[in-house]
mmCIF file of C-alpha atoms in Angstrom:
data_model
loop_
_atom_site.group_PDB
_atom_site.id
_atom_site.type_symbol
_atom_site.label_atom_id
_atom_site.label_comp_id
_atom_site.label_asym_id
_atom_site.label_seq_id
_atom_site.Cartn_x
_atom_site.Cartn_y
_atom_site.Cartn_z
ATOM 1 C CA UNK A 744 88.614 109.271 -13.800
ATOM 2 C CA UNK A 745 86.624 106.041 -14.057
ATOM 3 C CA UNK A 746 86.361 104.500 -17.469
ATOM 4 C CA UNK A 747 83.192 103.696 -19.482
ATOM 5 C CA UNK A 748 81.654 100.593 -17.950
ATOM 6 C CA UNK A 749 79.086 98.002 -19.699
ATOM 7 C CA UNK A 750 77.158 95.245 -17.862
ATOM 8 C CA UNK A 751 76.869 93.010 -17.995
ATOM 9 C CA UNK A 752 79.970 91.679 -19.977
ATOM 10 C CA UNK A 753 78.215 88.123 -21.037
ATOM 11 C CA UNK A 754 74.685 87.375 -21.961
ATOM 12 C CA UNK A 755 73.227 84.286 -23.117
ATOM 13 C CA UNK A 756 69.700 84.271 -24.759
ATOM 14 C CA UNK A 757 67.815 82.553 -26.948
ATOM 15 C CA UNK A 758 66.318 83.437 -30.741
ATOM 16 C CA UNK A 759 63.030 85.294 -30.207
ATOM 17 C CA UNK A 760 63.836 87.059 -26.926
ATOM 18 C CA UNK A 761 65.222 90.538 -26.222
ATOM 19 C CA UNK A 762 68.473 92.061 -24.622
ATOM 20 C CA UNK A 763 69.058 94.982 -22.975
ATOM 21 C CA UNK A 764 72.935 96.165 -23.105
ATOM 22 C CA UNK A 765 73.849 99.032 -20.683
ATOM 23 C CA UNK A 766 76.881 101.443 -21.436
ATOM 24 C CA UNK A 767 77.824 104.425 -18.474
ATOM 25 C CA UNK A 768 79.784 106.890 -20.483
ATOM 26 C CA UNK A 769 83.332 108.628 -18.776
ATOM 27 C CA UNK A 770 82.066 111.110 -16.500
ATOM 28 C CA UNK A 771 81.586 114.769 -18.365
ATOM 29 C CA UNK A 772 81.185 112.597 -21.416
ATOM 30 C CA UNK A 773 78.164 113.512 -23.374
ATOM 31 C CA UNK A 774 78.351 111.040 -26.365
ATOM 32 C CA UNK A 775 77.885 107.927 -26.334
ATOM 33 C CA UNK A 776 77.858 105.460 -29.448
ATOM 34 C CA UNK A 777 77.350 101.829 -29.664
ATOM 35 C CA UNK A 778 79.409 99.417 -31.954
ATOM 36 C CA UNK A 779 78.662 95.469 -33.096
ATOM 37 C CA UNK A 780 81.905 93.275 -33.445
ATOM 38 C CA UNK A 781 81.283 90.288 -35.664
ATOM 39 C CA UNK A 782 83.924 87.948 -37.146
ATOM 40 C CA UNK A 783 82.643 88.869 -40.015
ATOM 41 C CA UNK A 784 81.498 91.829 -40.638
ATOM 42 C CA UNK A 785 84.181 93.467 -37.936
ATOM 43 C CA UNK A 786 83.305 96.980 -36.411
ATOM 44 C CA UNK A 787 80.297 98.304 -37.407
ATOM 45 C CA UNK A 788 78.574 101.506 -36.296
ATOM 46 C CA UNK A 789 75.074 101.224 -34.980
ATOM 47 C CA UNK A 790 74.124 104.377 -33.640
ATOM 48 C CA UNK A 791 74.947 107.485 -31.286
ATOM 49 C CA UNK A 792 73.692 109.614 -28.238
ATOM 50 C CA UNK A 793 74.072 112.847 -27.595
ATOM 51 C CA UNK A 794 72.355 114.838 -24.688
ATOM 52 C CA UNK A 795 69.769 112.342 -25.104
ATOM 53 C CA UNK A 796 69.108 112.262 -28.504
ATOM 54 C CA UNK A 797 70.101 110.122 -31.189
ATOM 55 C CA UNK A 798 72.257 111.191 -32.993
ATOM 56 C CA UNK A 799 73.366 109.283 -35.534
ATOM 57 C CA UNK A 800 72.569 105.627 -36.570
ATOM 58 C CA UNK A 801 73.767 103.564 -38.924
ATOM 59 C CA UNK A 802 72.662 100.606 -40.676
ATOM 60 C CA UNK A 803 71.090 98.382 -38.905
ATOM 61 C CA UNK A 804 67.197 97.042 -38.882
ATOM 62 C CA UNK A 805 64.931 98.680 -36.218
ATOM 63 C CA UNK A 806 65.163 95.590 -34.015
ATOM 64 C CA UNK A 807 68.576 97.418 -32.769
ATOM 65 C CA UNK A 808 67.120 100.698 -30.707
ATOM 66 C CA UNK A 809 68.655 102.733 -28.247
ATOM 67 C CA UNK A 810 68.009 105.405 -25.512
ATOM 68 C CA UNK A 811 70.037 107.572 -22.984
ATOM 69 C CA UNK A 812 69.501 109.177 -20.238
ATOM 70 C CA UNK A 813 70.043 112.368 -18.740
ATOM 71 C CA UNK A 814 73.014 111.236 -16.374
ATOM 72 C CA UNK A 815 74.390 110.525 -20.003
ATOM 73 C CA UNK A 816 74.401 106.633 -19.392
ATOM 74 C CA UNK A 817 72.861 105.215 -22.374
ATOM 75 C CA UNK A 818 71.408 101.943 -22.836
ATOM 76 C CA UNK A 819 70.896 99.762 -26.185
ATOM 77 C CA UNK A 820 67.967 96.893 -26.821
ATOM 78 C CA UNK A 821 67.774 94.102 -29.379
ATOM 79 C CA UNK A 822 64.848 92.881 -29.837
ATOM 80 C CA UNK A 823 63.578 89.374 -31.169
ATOM 81 C CA UNK A 824 66.785 88.004 -31.197
ATOM 82 C CA UNK A 825 68.248 86.625 -34.115
ATOM 83 C CA UNK A 826 71.067 83.761 -34.022
ATOM 84 C CA UNK A 827 73.103 86.168 -36.532
ATOM 85 C CA UNK A 828 73.086 89.449 -33.783
ATOM 86 C CA UNK A 829 75.849 87.478 -31.684
ATOM 87 C CA UNK A 830 78.400 89.891 -31.028
ATOM 88 C CA UNK A 831 80.678 91.822 -29.257
ATOM 89 C CA UNK A 832 79.119 95.382 -28.396
ATOM 90 C CA UNK A 833 81.189 98.106 -27.730
ATOM 91 C CA UNK A 834 79.982 101.103 -26.308
ATOM 92 C CA UNK A 835 82.171 104.450 -26.517
ATOM 93 C CA UNK A 836 81.827 107.600 -24.984
ATOM 94 C CA UNK A 837 83.552 111.319 -26.062
ATOM 95 C CA UNK A 838 83.159 114.780 -25.806
ATOM 96 C CA UNK A 839 82.576 117.104 -28.304
ATOM 97 C CA UNK A 840 85.333 119.966 -29.637
ATOM 98 C CA UNK A 841 84.496 123.346 -29.984
ATOM 99 C CA UNK A 842 83.281 122.631 -33.531
ATOM 100 C CA UNK A 843 80.795 120.300 -32.841
ATOM 101 C CA UNK A 844 82.586 117.240 -34.252
ATOM 102 C CA UNK A 845 83.449 114.079 -32.213
ATOM 103 C CA UNK A 846 87.426 114.288 -30.051
ATOM 104 C CA UNK A 847 88.651 110.698 -29.160
ATOM 105 C CA UNK A 848 87.209 107.690 -28.174
ATOM 106 C CA UNK A 849 87.517 106.087 -25.102
ATOM 107 C CA UNK A 850 86.041 102.797 -25.232
ATOM 108 C CA UNK A 851 84.606 100.159 -22.836
ATOM 109 C CA UNK A 852 85.373 96.563 -22.474
ATOM 110 C CA UNK A 853 82.313 94.837 -24.500
ATOM 111 C CA UNK A 854 79.489 93.084 -23.762
ATOM 112 C CA UNK A 855 79.613 89.090 -25.230
ATOM 113 C CA UNK A 856 75.886 88.354 -26.282
ATOM 114 C CA UNK A 857 75.948 85.091 -27.561
ATOM 115 C CA UNK A 858 71.877 83.644 -29.301
ATOM 116 C CA UNK A 859 71.275 80.561 -29.103
ATOM 117 C CA UNK B 80 82.171 98.383 -51.358
ATOM 118 C CA UNK B 81 84.508 99.520 -48.434
ATOM 119 C CA UNK B 82 84.408 102.200 -47.717
ATOM 120 C CA UNK B 83 88.137 101.847 -45.382
ATOM 121 C CA UNK B 84 90.700 99.794 -46.915
ATOM 122 C CA UNK B 85 93.567 98.359 -44.744
ATOM 123 C CA UNK B 86 96.773 96.638 -45.272
ATOM 124 C CA UNK B 87 98.036 94.437 -45.120
ATOM 125 C CA UNK B 88 95.595 91.775 -43.190
ATOM 126 C CA UNK B 89 98.251 90.124 -41.281
ATOM 127 C CA UNK B 90 101.470 91.018 -40.700
ATOM 128 C CA UNK B 91 104.782 89.557 -38.869
ATOM 129 C CA UNK B 92 107.630 91.275 -37.799
ATOM 130 C CA UNK B 93 111.063 90.693 -36.089
ATOM 131 C CA UNK B 94 111.359 92.610 -32.062
ATOM 132 C CA UNK B 95 112.859 95.854 -33.146
ATOM 133 C CA UNK B 96 111.442 96.238 -36.351
ATOM 134 C CA UNK B 97 109.947 99.255 -38.291
ATOM 135 C CA UNK B 98 106.246 98.394 -39.079
ATOM 136 C CA UNK B 99 103.857 100.711 -41.270
ATOM 137 C CA UNK B 100 100.501 99.766 -41.688
ATOM 138 C CA UNK B 101 98.190 101.126 -44.167
ATOM 139 C CA UNK B 102 94.709 102.765 -44.414
ATOM 140 C CA UNK B 103 92.622 103.894 -47.577
ATOM 141 C CA UNK B 104 89.628 105.470 -47.566
ATOM 142 C CA UNK B 105 86.833 106.398 -50.349
ATOM 143 C CA UNK B 106 84.217 108.897 -47.965
ATOM 144 C CA UNK B 107 84.701 113.060 -47.015
ATOM 145 C CA UNK B 108 85.832 112.530 -43.206
ATOM 146 C CA UNK B 109 85.603 115.098 -40.823
ATOM 147 C CA UNK B 110 89.182 112.393 -38.558
ATOM 148 C CA UNK B 111 90.636 109.351 -38.964
ATOM 149 C CA UNK B 112 90.782 107.123 -36.255
ATOM 150 C CA UNK B 113 93.825 104.518 -34.963
ATOM 151 C CA UNK B 114 92.455 102.679 -32.601
ATOM 152 C CA UNK B 115 94.575 99.118 -31.201
ATOM 153 C CA UNK B 116 92.466 95.788 -29.829
ATOM 154 C CA UNK B 117 93.954 93.168 -28.005
ATOM 155 C CA UNK B 118 92.577 89.838 -27.645
ATOM 156 C CA UNK B 119 89.597 90.008 -25.492
ATOM 157 C CA UNK B 120 88.388 92.893 -27.101
ATOM 158 C CA UNK B 121 88.993 95.796 -25.507
ATOM 159 C CA UNK B 122 89.846 98.709 -27.498
ATOM 160 C CA UNK B 123 92.017 101.440 -27.312
ATOM 161 C CA UNK B 124 92.535 104.488 -29.458
ATOM 162 C CA UNK B 125 95.700 105.412 -30.356
ATOM 163 C CA UNK B 126 94.767 108.816 -32.478
ATOM 164 C CA UNK B 127 92.673 111.091 -34.003
ATOM 165 C CA UNK B 128 94.009 112.884 -37.444
ATOM 166 C CA UNK B 129 92.276 115.139 -39.380
ATOM 167 C CA UNK B 130 95.521 116.414 -41.279
ATOM 168 C CA UNK B 131 99.404 116.278 -40.472
ATOM 169 C CA UNK B 132 101.030 114.167 -38.392
ATOM 170 C CA UNK B 133 100.856 112.678 -35.004
ATOM 171 C CA UNK B 134 103.713 111.313 -32.377
ATOM 172 C CA UNK B 135 102.898 109.559 -29.045
ATOM 173 C CA UNK B 136 106.077 107.406 -28.172
ATOM 174 C CA UNK B 137 107.154 104.966 -30.503
ATOM 175 C CA UNK B 138 103.894 105.258 -32.908
ATOM 176 C CA UNK B 139 103.633 107.473 -35.421
ATOM 177 C CA UNK B 140 100.352 108.597 -37.377
ATOM 178 C CA UNK B 141 99.889 110.676 -40.613
ATOM 179 C CA UNK B 142 97.522 111.352 -42.700
ATOM 180 C CA UNK B 143 97.194 112.866 -46.504
ATOM 181 C CA UNK B 144 93.860 114.343 -46.952
ATOM 182 C CA UNK B 145 94.142 114.680 -50.642
ATOM 183 C CA UNK B 146 94.995 110.967 -51.669
ATOM 184 C CA UNK B 147 93.095 110.230 -48.442
ATOM 185 C CA UNK B 148 95.285 108.309 -47.227
ATOM 186 C CA UNK B 149 96.368 107.215 -43.852
ATOM 187 C CA UNK B 150 99.591 105.272 -42.439
ATOM 188 C CA UNK B 151 100.733 104.217 -38.922
ATOM 189 C CA UNK B 152 103.896 103.363 -38.129
ATOM 190 C CA UNK B 153 105.451 101.572 -34.894
ATOM 191 C CA UNK B 154 109.568 102.439 -34.552
ATOM 192 C CA UNK B 155 111.535 99.391 -32.999
ATOM 193 C CA UNK B 156 108.315 97.211 -32.527
ATOM 194 C CA UNK B 157 107.746 95.178 -29.592
ATOM 195 C CA UNK B 158 105.819 92.081 -28.274
ATOM 196 C CA UNK B 159 103.482 94.179 -26.194
ATOM 197 C CA UNK B 160 102.685 95.916 -30.040
ATOM 198 C CA UNK B 161 100.970 92.274 -30.697
ATOM 199 C CA UNK B 162 97.433 93.755 -31.765
ATOM 200 C CA UNK B 163 95.036 94.108 -33.954
ATOM 201 C CA UNK B 164 95.314 97.474 -35.347
ATOM 202 C CA UNK B 165 91.750 99.519 -36.672
ATOM 203 C CA UNK B 166 91.870 102.186 -39.026
ATOM 204 C CA UNK B 167 87.899 104.119 -38.207
ATOM 205 C CA UNK B 168 86.647 106.940 -40.593
ATOM 206 C CA UNK B 169 84.552 109.530 -39.046
ATOM 207 C CA UNK B 170 81.966 111.809 -41.682
ATOM 208 C CA UNK B 171 79.328 114.136 -41.081
ATOM 209 C CA UNK B 172 77.278 111.211 -39.312
ATOM 210 C CA UNK B 173 78.787 107.373 -39.790
ATOM 211 C CA UNK B 174 81.730 105.875 -38.625
ATOM 212 C CA UNK B 175 83.022 103.465 -40.906
ATOM 213 C CA UNK B 176 86.085 100.803 -40.291
ATOM 214 C CA UNK B 177 88.705 98.512 -41.498
ATOM 215 C CA UNK B 178 88.941 95.134 -41.436
ATOM 216 C CA UNK B 179 91.847 95.571 -38.988
ATOM 217 C CA UNK B 180 95.839 94.306 -39.312
ATOM 218 C CA UNK B 181 96.710 91.513 -36.960
ATOM 219 C CA UNK B 182 100.256 92.406 -35.734
ATOM 220 C CA UNK B 183 102.422 89.541 -34.623
ATOM 221 C CA UNK B 184 106.009 90.795 -33.208
ATOM 222 C CA UNK B 185 108.118 88.057 -32.504
ATOM 223 C CA UNK B 186 111.234 88.080 -29.728
#
């Protein structure tokens, strides 16, 4: 099985611009979660999508949004970029167990975003 | 206030040593995850636990739900184990992460 893929791997933007990142989950996985990793804050949960619906959301401003398509591929969008948005953005896909909670998460390689 | 606390932050060991990394959490959880991150950023899920103990090769993870504590043990450590180990807890609708333990195993 192919792993989780993320595109692009590297991105440079300037303040005020917007950016869209893409994540393709492992085939058959319907849950996709997004995370931000920075040296100062570490890993932080952004949001999780399941069957095209946002099920869970972390404590990030509305500039951070996402969506999921019918083939489970997901995109996240950051509008009006700020310097502090420079980070590694990771997505992870998972299947759900019979209790409706997460199974093991499989992470993509990440997109490194630099905001100048 | 951090929902997940890990210790130690940094750890240096000689090859072959037994290593323990600890994780304490303050929220009710549905599962606890141990993750490994190598330089360059790639993250691998090592364990997902909701009770008891799991073992994969030289790695052992335990969790005590009553005490809200988990440990990751590495037996017979090897330089290829050098990485950052991250504890993460899943609640009903959130993931919380520890700040990670940076492990260096010296040959």
